[in-house]
Amino acid sequence: MRRTDTTLPLVVAGGGIAGLAAALGLARIGAETLVLEQNAAFSEVGAGLQVGPNAVRALRWLGALEAVEPYLFAPPAIRILDGPTGRELMVIRLGAGFARRFGEPYQVIYRADLLNGLLSAASSEPSVEIETSAQVAEVGQDRGNLVLVTDDGRALNAAGVIGADGIRSTVRHFLPREGDPMYRGYAIYRALIPVEGMPEELLDECVCLWLCPGGHVVHYPVRAGRAMNIVAVTESAWNSERWSEPALRDELDPLFARSCDALRGLTLHPLIWTKWAGADLEPSPVWSRGRVTLIGDAAHATLPFLAQGAAMSLEDAVVLARTLRRNGISDGFELYVRLRYERTRRLTLASRKAGWHYHLDGLARKARNGVLKAMSPGRFLNRLSWIYSYDPLAD
């Protein structure tokens, strides 16, 4: 990579999935990188992630797939079901034919396992330094030098800064854009339960999407099939800036009182739930300013309804590294945004639309169910091909 000052590292603010993926991408092109993680230890709250072919492709280029593979689980299919009746609306097979079509398989993983795999891969790179208990409080210029100030008052010079600090990014405030999270009227509940001991009728190795009036549920096995990840989404005016808050099982009752026995039994099984408020960022092409840029949720946070948040971060990391290698820092950051903006914008808007579509009621619900029942799985996948066929190396 062409860089004006080889004595200064690129600093990545944030040690989550986006930050560690960025560090791996930079290591791939020979850049010295310092990752600053605000927590004393690496941890990732949340539950499962769906790792589509586009995400697998990015993990492979980043050199992290081998570290992550022991934790991946390959579901045999995606099942779409009607919540009130239990009727199966569509089955999308995820076997060898799917992998041939998109070039990589479809898999799922527990979020913490993906983070640990990325951390293991990044920690083995000599060009990556990782520092915990270090939060970026301010980004500024001093006589032309880029300076980071941490929350404990230290000033660090940097060749460039990559803000990987999430939807409420501090680094984003350095850019001339309005970047406050927009709450979209959803409370999102999650639970993780061991498969051992679950009633047999509740076990399913597929990714299951239940469509309900005013909400939906997704569940699938994670931790190499040893645990079940459950996410339940309800429409709600509640909001919070916290990523995880305790929740009561009774909070789900109004939504699922009309559900079929199988879905209601599934949502009643976990004893412990947590929740967060569904929010995203309004799409904006302003991710970069000089030698500062954003990656992942800091740039384009989206609702999780197409299961692509982590995948977008991994794709970002690949494209960012490749543009820096060819164009240097400032020009590379600018090109990276140009290459990534339209795709992430489309994903944000499509995720909003998916939430509306999942939650239809009345005649609209019946019409949606009829369309899904009549549509072939191949035609359905044609509509998602723009997501799964994407190759960050092509950019």
GROMACS .gro file of N, CA and C in nm, residues 197-309:
model
  339
  197GLY      N    1  -3.214  -3.142   2.583
  197GLY     CA    2  -3.325  -3.120   2.676
  197GLY      C    3  -3.445  -3.052   2.614
  198MET      N    4  -3.432  -2.997   2.493
  198MET     CA    5  -3.549  -2.937   2.427
  198MET      C    6  -3.646  -3.045   2.384
  199PRO      N    7  -3.775  -3.019   2.392
  199PRO     CA    8  -3.872  -3.117   2.341
  199PRO      C    9  -3.847  -3.144   2.193
  200GLU      N   10  -3.860  -3.269   2.154
  200GLU     CA   11  -3.827  -3.309   2.017
  200GLU      C   12  -3.909  -3.232   1.914
  201GLU      N   13  -4.034  -3.201   1.947
  201GLU     CA   14  -4.120  -3.132   1.850
  201GLU      C   15  -4.076  -2.988   1.824
  202LEU      N   16  -3.988  -2.935   1.911
  202LEU     CA   17  -3.939  -2.798   1.892
  202LEU      C   18  -3.805  -2.793   1.818
  203LEU      N   19  -3.745  -2.909   1.794
  203LEU     CA   20  -3.615  -2.913   1.729
  203LEU      C   21  -3.631  -2.906   1.577
  204ASP      N   22  -3.550  -2.823   1.515
  204ASP     CA   23  -3.550  -2.812   1.370
  204ASP      C   24  -3.413  -2.761   1.328
  205GLU      N   25  -3.346  -2.831   1.239
  205GLU     CA   26  -3.213  -2.791   1.196
  205GLU      C   27  -3.217  -2.684   1.088
  206CYS      N   28  -3.334  -2.650   1.039
  206CYS     CA   29  -3.347  -2.550   0.934
  206CYS      C   30  -3.345  -2.409   0.993
  207VAL      N   31  -3.321  -2.311   0.907
  207VAL     CA   32  -3.351  -2.172   0.941
  207VAL      C   33  -3.501  -2.155   0.922
  208CYS      N   34  -3.573  -2.126   1.029
  208CYS     CA   35  -3.718  -2.114   1.024
  208CYS      C   36  -3.760  -1.969   1.043
  209LEU      N   37  -3.839  -1.917   0.951
  209LEU     CA   38  -3.891  -1.781   0.957
  209LEU      C   39  -4.042  -1.790   0.968
  210TRP      N   40  -4.095  -1.749   1.083
  210TRP     CA   41  -4.239  -1.749   1.108
  210TRP      C   42  -4.293  -1.607   1.087
  211LEU      N   43  -4.391  -1.593   1.001
  211LEU     CA   44  -4.451  -1.463   0.972
  211LEU      C   45  -4.580  -1.448   1.051
  212CYS      N   46  -4.589  -1.341   1.128
  212CYS     CA   47  -4.704  -1.321   1.216
  212CYS      C   48  -4.760  -1.181   1.196
  213PRO      N   49  -4.888  -1.160   1.222
  213PRO     CA   50  -4.941  -1.024   1.220
  213PRO      C   51  -4.872  -0.938   1.326
  214GLY      N   52  -4.801  -0.837   1.282
  214GLY     CA   53  -4.734  -0.747   1.375
  214GLY      C   54  -4.602  -0.797   1.429
  215GLY      N   55  -4.546  -0.904   1.373
  215GLY     CA   56  -4.418  -0.952   1.424
  215GLY      C   57  -4.369  -1.072   1.345
  216HIS      N   58  -4.252  -1.122   1.383
  216HIS     CA   59  -4.201  -1.246   1.322
  216HIS      C   60  -4.098  -1.309   1.414
  217VAL      N   61  -4.069  -1.436   1.388
  217VAL     CA   62  -3.973  -1.512   1.467
  217VAL      C   63  -3.878  -1.584   1.371
  218VAL      N   64  -3.750  -1.584   1.406
  218VAL     CA   65  -3.649  -1.661   1.332
  218VAL      C   66  -3.577  -1.750   1.432
  219HIS      N   67  -3.554  -1.877   1.395
  219HIS     CA   68  -3.473  -1.962   1.482
  219HIS      C   69  -3.394  -2.061   1.397
  220TYR      N   70  -3.279  -2.100   1.450
  220TYR     CA   71  -3.191  -2.198   1.384
  220TYR      C   72  -3.084  -2.241   1.483
  221PRO      N   73  -3.022  -2.358   1.459
  221PRO     CA   74  -2.916  -2.405   1.550
  221PRO      C   75  -2.787  -2.326   1.529
  222VAL      N   76  -2.712  -2.308   1.637
  222VAL     CA   77  -2.579  -2.247   1.632
  222VAL      C   78  -2.486  -2.329   1.720
  223ARG      N   79  -2.362  -2.278   1.736
  223ARG     CA   80  -2.261  -2.349   1.815
  223ARG      C   81  -2.245  -2.493   1.766
  224ALA      N   82  -2.228  -2.504   1.633
  224ALA     CA   83  -2.212  -2.634   1.567
  224ALA      C   84  -2.331  -2.726   1.594
  225GLY      N   85  -2.449  -2.667   1.613
  225GLY     CA   86  -2.571  -2.744   1.631
  225GLY      C   87  -2.606  -2.775   1.775
  226ARG      N   88  -2.529  -2.724   1.871
  226ARG     CA   89  -2.551  -2.757   2.012
  226ARG      C   90  -2.651  -2.666   2.082
  227ALA      N   91  -2.685  -2.553   2.020
  227ALA     CA   92  -2.777  -2.458   2.083
  227ALA      C   93  -2.873  -2.403   1.978
  228MET      N   94  -2.986  -2.354   2.024
  228MET     CA   95  -3.087  -2.296   1.936
  228MET      C   96  -3.091  -2.144   1.958
  229ASN      N   97  -3.075  -2.071   1.851
  229ASN     CA   98  -3.086  -1.926   1.852
  229ASN      C   99  -3.230  -1.888   1.814
  230ILE      N  100  -3.293  -1.806   1.896
  230ILE     CA  101  -3.430  -1.761   1.869
  230ILE      C  102  -3.433  -1.609   1.873
  231VAL      N  103  -3.489  -1.548   1.770
  231VAL     CA  104  -3.509  -1.403   1.765
  231VAL      C  105  -3.656  -1.378   1.737
  232ALA      N  106  -3.720  -1.297   1.820
  232ALA     CA  107  -3.860  -1.261   1.803
  232ALA      C  108  -3.872  -1.110   1.792
  233VAL      N  109  -3.943  -1.064   1.692
  233VAL     CA  110  -3.955  -0.920   1.664
  233VAL      C  111  -4.101  -0.880   1.680
  234THR      N  112  -4.123  -0.774   1.759
  234THR     CA  113  -4.257  -0.719   1.775
  234THR      C  114  -4.256  -0.571   1.740
  235GLU      N  115  -4.369  -0.521   1.698
  235GLU     CA  116  -4.382  -0.377   1.674
  235GLU      C  117  -4.406  -0.307   1.807
  236SER      N  118  -4.327  -0.204   1.832
  236SER     CA  119  -4.329  -0.142   1.965
  236SER      C  120  -4.273  -0.001   1.958
  237ALA      N  121  -4.326   0.088   2.040
  237ALA     CA  122  -4.274   0.224   2.050
  237ALA      C  123  -4.156   0.232   2.145
  238TRP      N  124  -4.125   0.123   2.214
  238TRP     CA  125  -4.014   0.122   2.309
  238TRP      C  126  -3.882   0.144   2.238
  239ASN      N  127  -3.793   0.223   2.299
  239ASN     CA  128  -3.659   0.234   2.243
  239ASN      C  129  -3.558   0.250   2.355
  240SER      N  130  -3.435   0.218   2.322
  240SER     CA  131  -3.326   0.225   2.418
  240SER      C  132  -3.196   0.230   2.339
  241GLU      N  133  -3.095   0.297   2.393
  241GLU     CA  134  -2.965   0.301   2.328
  241GLU      C  135  -2.879   0.180   2.363
  242ARG      N  136  -2.923   0.099   2.455
  242ARG     CA  137  -2.844  -0.017   2.496
  242ARG      C  138  -2.864  -0.131   2.397
  243TRP      N  139  -2.757  -0.207   2.376
  243TRP     CA  140  -2.760  -0.319   2.283
  243TRP      C  141  -2.826  -0.442   2.343
  244SER      N  142  -2.832  -0.446   2.475
  244SER     CA  143  -2.892  -0.564   2.538
  244SER      C  144  -2.952  -0.526   2.673
  245GLU      N  145  -3.081  -0.556   2.689
  245GLU     CA  146  -3.150  -0.532   2.816
  245GLU      C  147  -3.229  -0.658   2.853
  246PRO      N  148  -3.244  -0.684   2.982
  246PRO     CA  149  -3.325  -0.800   3.022
  246PRO      C  150  -3.469  -0.783   2.974
  247ALA      N  151  -3.532  -0.894   2.941
  247ALA     CA  152  -3.671  -0.892   2.895
  247ALA      C  153  -3.747  -1.006   2.962
  248LEU      N  154  -3.876  -0.985   2.977
  248LEU     CA  155  -3.963  -1.087   3.036
  248LEU      C  156  -4.031  -1.167   2.925
  249ARG      N  157  -4.043  -1.295   2.947
  249ARG     CA  158  -4.110  -1.380   2.850
  249ARG      C  159  -4.253  -1.334   2.825
  250ASP      N  160  -4.317  -1.279   2.930
  250ASP     CA  161  -4.457  -1.234   2.915
  250ASP      C  162  -4.471  -1.122   2.814
  251GLU      N  163  -4.362  -1.050   2.785
  251GLU     CA  164  -4.371  -0.940   2.689
  251GLU      C  165  -4.405  -0.989   2.549
  252LEU      N  166  -4.380  -1.117   2.522
  252LEU     CA  167  -4.410  -1.173   2.391
  252LEU      C  168  -4.554  -1.222   2.378
  253ASP      N  169  -4.626  -1.231   2.489
  253ASP     CA  170  -4.760  -1.289   2.486
  253ASP      C  171  -4.857  -1.217   2.393
  254PRO      N  172  -4.863  -1.082   2.393
  254PRO     CA  173  -4.960  -1.018   2.305
  254PRO      C  174  -4.943  -1.054   2.158
  255LEU      N  175  -4.820  -1.073   2.115
  255LEU     CA  176  -4.795  -1.106   1.975
  255LEU      C  177  -4.830  -1.250   1.944
  256PHE      N  178  -4.794  -1.343   2.032
  256PHE     CA  179  -4.802  -1.484   1.999
  256PHE      C  180  -4.923  -1.555   2.058
  257ALA      N  181  -5.012  -1.478   2.119
  257ALA     CA  182  -5.134  -1.540   2.171
  257ALA      C  183  -5.215  -1.604   2.059
  258ARG      N  184  -5.201  -1.551   1.936
  258ARG     CA  185  -5.276  -1.603   1.822
  258ARG      C  186  -5.193  -1.701   1.739
  259SER      N  187  -5.076  -1.737   1.788
  259SER     CA  188  -4.988  -1.824   1.710
  259SER      C  189  -5.028  -1.970   1.723
  260CYS      N  190  -4.982  -2.050   1.629
  260CYS     CA  191  -5.006  -2.194   1.636
  260CYS      C  192  -4.931  -2.254   1.755
  261ASP      N  193  -4.967  -2.376   1.793
  261ASP     CA  194  -4.909  -2.438   1.912
  261ASP      C  195  -4.757  -2.453   1.901
  262ALA      N  196  -4.707  -2.488   1.783
  262ALA     CA  197  -4.563  -2.510   1.767
  262ALA      C  198  -4.484  -2.382   1.792
  263LEU      N  199  -4.529  -2.270   1.735
  263LEU     CA  200  -4.458  -2.145   1.754
  263LEU      C  201  -4.474  -2.094   1.897
  264ARG      N  202  -4.591  -2.105   1.950
  264ARG     CA  203  -4.612  -2.059   2.089
  264ARG      C  204  -4.527  -2.143   2.185
  265GLY      N  205  -4.519  -2.272   2.163
  265GLY     CA  206  -4.436  -2.356   2.248
  265GLY      C  207  -4.290  -2.318   2.240
  266LEU      N  208  -4.245  -2.283   2.121
  266LEU     CA  209  -4.106  -2.244   2.105
  266LEU      C  210  -4.076  -2.115   2.182
  267THR      N  211  -4.164  -2.017   2.172
  267THR     CA  212  -4.138  -1.889   2.239
  267THR      C  213  -4.156  -1.897   2.390
  268LEU      N  214  -4.231  -1.997   2.437
  268LEU     CA  215  -4.247  -2.015   2.581
  268LEU      C  216  -4.132  -2.094   2.643
  269HIS      N  217  -4.052  -2.161   2.561
  269HIS     CA  218  -3.948  -2.250   2.616
  269HIS      C  219  -3.833  -2.176   2.684
  270PRO      N  220  -3.775  -2.069   2.626
  270PRO     CA  221  -3.662  -2.002   2.693
  270PRO      C  222  -3.706  -1.934   2.822
  271LEU      N  223  -3.627  -1.948   2.925
  271LEU     CA  224  -3.655  -1.879   3.051
  271LEU      C  225  -3.595  -1.739   3.053
  272ILE      N  226  -3.488  -1.718   2.977
  272ILE     CA  227  -3.417  -1.589   2.979
  272ILE      C  228  -3.421  -1.528   2.840
  273TRP      N  229  -3.470  -1.405   2.832
  273TRP     CA  230  -3.470  -1.328   2.708
  273TRP      C  231  -3.398  -1.196   2.731
  274THR      N  232  -3.338  -1.144   2.626
  274THR     CA  233  -3.290  -1.007   2.627
  274THR      C  234  -3.351  -0.937   2.506
  275LYS      N  235  -3.339  -0.804   2.501
  275LYS     CA  236  -3.400  -0.732   2.389
  275LYS      C  237  -3.318  -0.608   2.357
  276TRP      N  238  -3.339  -0.559   2.235
  276TRP     CA  239  -3.286  -0.429   2.195
  276TRP      C  240  -3.385  -0.363   2.102
  277ALA      N  241  -3.370  -0.233   2.084
  277ALA     CA  242  -3.462  -0.157   2.000
  277ALA      C  243  -3.409  -0.152   1.857
  278GLY      N  244  -3.493  -0.187   1.761
  278GLY     CA  245  -3.451  -0.189   1.622
  278GLY      C  246  -3.429  -0.049   1.568
  279ALA      N  247  -3.311  -0.023   1.519
  279ALA     CA  248  -3.276   0.108   1.464
  279ALA      C  249  -3.183   0.090   1.346
  280ASP      N  250  -3.178   0.190   1.260
  280ASP     CA  251  -3.080   0.191   1.152
  280ASP      C  252  -3.032   0.334   1.130
  281LEU      N  253  -2.948   0.353   1.030
  281LEU     CA  254  -2.901   0.485   0.990
  281LEU      C  255  -2.962   0.519   0.855
  282GLU      N  256  -3.000   0.643   0.838
  282GLU     CA  257  -3.044   0.688   0.706
  282GLU      C  258  -2.925   0.679   0.610
  283PRO      N  259  -2.942   0.615   0.494
  283PRO     CA  260  -2.829   0.602   0.402
  283PRO      C  261  -2.769   0.737   0.365
  284SER      N  262  -2.638   0.744   0.370
  284SER     CA  263  -2.564   0.865   0.334
  284SER      C  264  -2.432   0.824   0.272
  285PRO      N  265  -2.390   0.893   0.164
  285PRO     CA  266  -2.260   0.861   0.102
  285PRO      C  267  -2.142   0.926   0.172
  286VAL      N  268  -2.168   0.995   0.282
  286VAL     CA  269  -2.059   1.064   0.353
  286VAL      C  270  -2.005   0.973   0.462
  287TRP      N  271  -1.909   0.889   0.423
  287TRP     CA  272  -1.843   0.799   0.520
  287TRP      C  273  -1.700   0.842   0.545
  288SER      N  274  -1.645   0.923   0.459
  288SER     CA  275  -1.502   0.953   0.466
  288SER      C  276  -1.477   1.104   0.461
  289ARG      N  277  -1.367   1.141   0.524
  289ARG     CA  278  -1.319   1.278   0.517
  289ARG      C  279  -1.168   1.273   0.531
  290GLY      N  280  -1.099   1.295   0.421
  290GLY     CA  281  -0.954   1.287   0.424
  290GLY      C  282  -0.907   1.148   0.460
  291ARG      N  283  -0.841   1.138   0.574
  291ARG     CA  284  -0.784   1.011   0.617
  291ARG      C  285  -0.866   0.942   0.727
  292VAL      N  286  -0.996   0.975   0.729
  292VAL     CA  287  -1.089   0.913   0.825
  292VAL      C  288  -1.204   0.850   0.747
  293THR      N  289  -1.238   0.727   0.781
  293THR     CA  290  -1.352   0.661   0.718
  293THR      C  291  -1.424   0.573   0.819
  294LEU      N  292  -1.537   0.517   0.777
  294LEU     CA  293  -1.620   0.432   0.863
  294LEU      C  294  -1.638   0.296   0.798
  295ILE      N  295  -1.669   0.198   0.881
  295ILE     CA  296  -1.692   0.061   0.833
  295ILE      C  297  -1.804  -0.002   0.914
  296GLY      N  298  -1.880  -0.090   0.850
  296GLY     CA  299  -1.984  -0.163   0.922
  296GLY      C  300  -2.097  -0.073   0.969
  297ASP      N  301  -2.150  -0.103   1.088
  297ASP     CA  302  -2.264  -0.029   1.140
  297ASP      C  303  -2.236   0.119   1.159
  298ALA      N  304  -2.113   0.158   1.180
  298ALA     CA  305  -2.081   0.300   1.194
  298ALA      C  306  -2.115   0.375   1.067
  299ALA      N  307  -2.107   0.307   0.953
  299ALA     CA  308  -2.133   0.371   0.824
  299ALA      C  309  -2.276   0.348   0.776
  300HIS      N  310  -2.329   0.228   0.798
  300HIS     CA  311  -2.456   0.193   0.731
  300HIS      C  312  -2.535   0.092   0.813
  301ALA      N  313  -2.555   0.117   0.940
  301ALA     CA  314  -2.633   0.025   1.025
  301ALA      C  315  -2.769  -0.001   0.963
  302THR      N  316  -2.812  -0.127   0.966
  302THR     CA  317  -2.938  -0.166   0.905
  302THR      C  318  -3.017  -0.253   1.000
  303LEU      N  319  -3.146  -0.262   0.980
  303LEU     CA  320  -3.228  -0.356   1.055
  303LEU      C  321  -3.188  -0.498   1.017
  304PRO      N  322  -3.204  -0.594   1.108
  304PRO     CA  323  -3.149  -0.728   1.085
  304PRO      C  324  -3.239  -0.821   1.006
  305PHE      N  325  -3.338  -0.770   0.934
  305PHE     CA  326  -3.443  -0.856   0.880
  305PHE      C  327  -3.402  -0.930   0.753
  306LEU      N  328  -3.288  -0.897   0.693
  306LEU     CA  329  -3.234  -0.977   0.583
  306LEU      C  330  -3.107  -1.049   0.624
  307ALA      N  331  -3.074  -1.043   0.754
  307ALA     CA  332  -2.961  -1.118   0.811
  307ALA      C  333  -2.830  -1.087   0.739
  308GLN      N  334  -2.805  -0.957   0.715
  308GLN     CA  335  -2.687  -0.920   0.637
  308GLN      C  336  -2.596  -0.817   0.705
  309GLY      N  337  -2.622  -0.783   0.830
  309GLY     CA  338  -2.541  -0.682   0.897
  309GLY      C  339  -2.394  -0.720   0.906
   0.00000   0.00000   0.00000
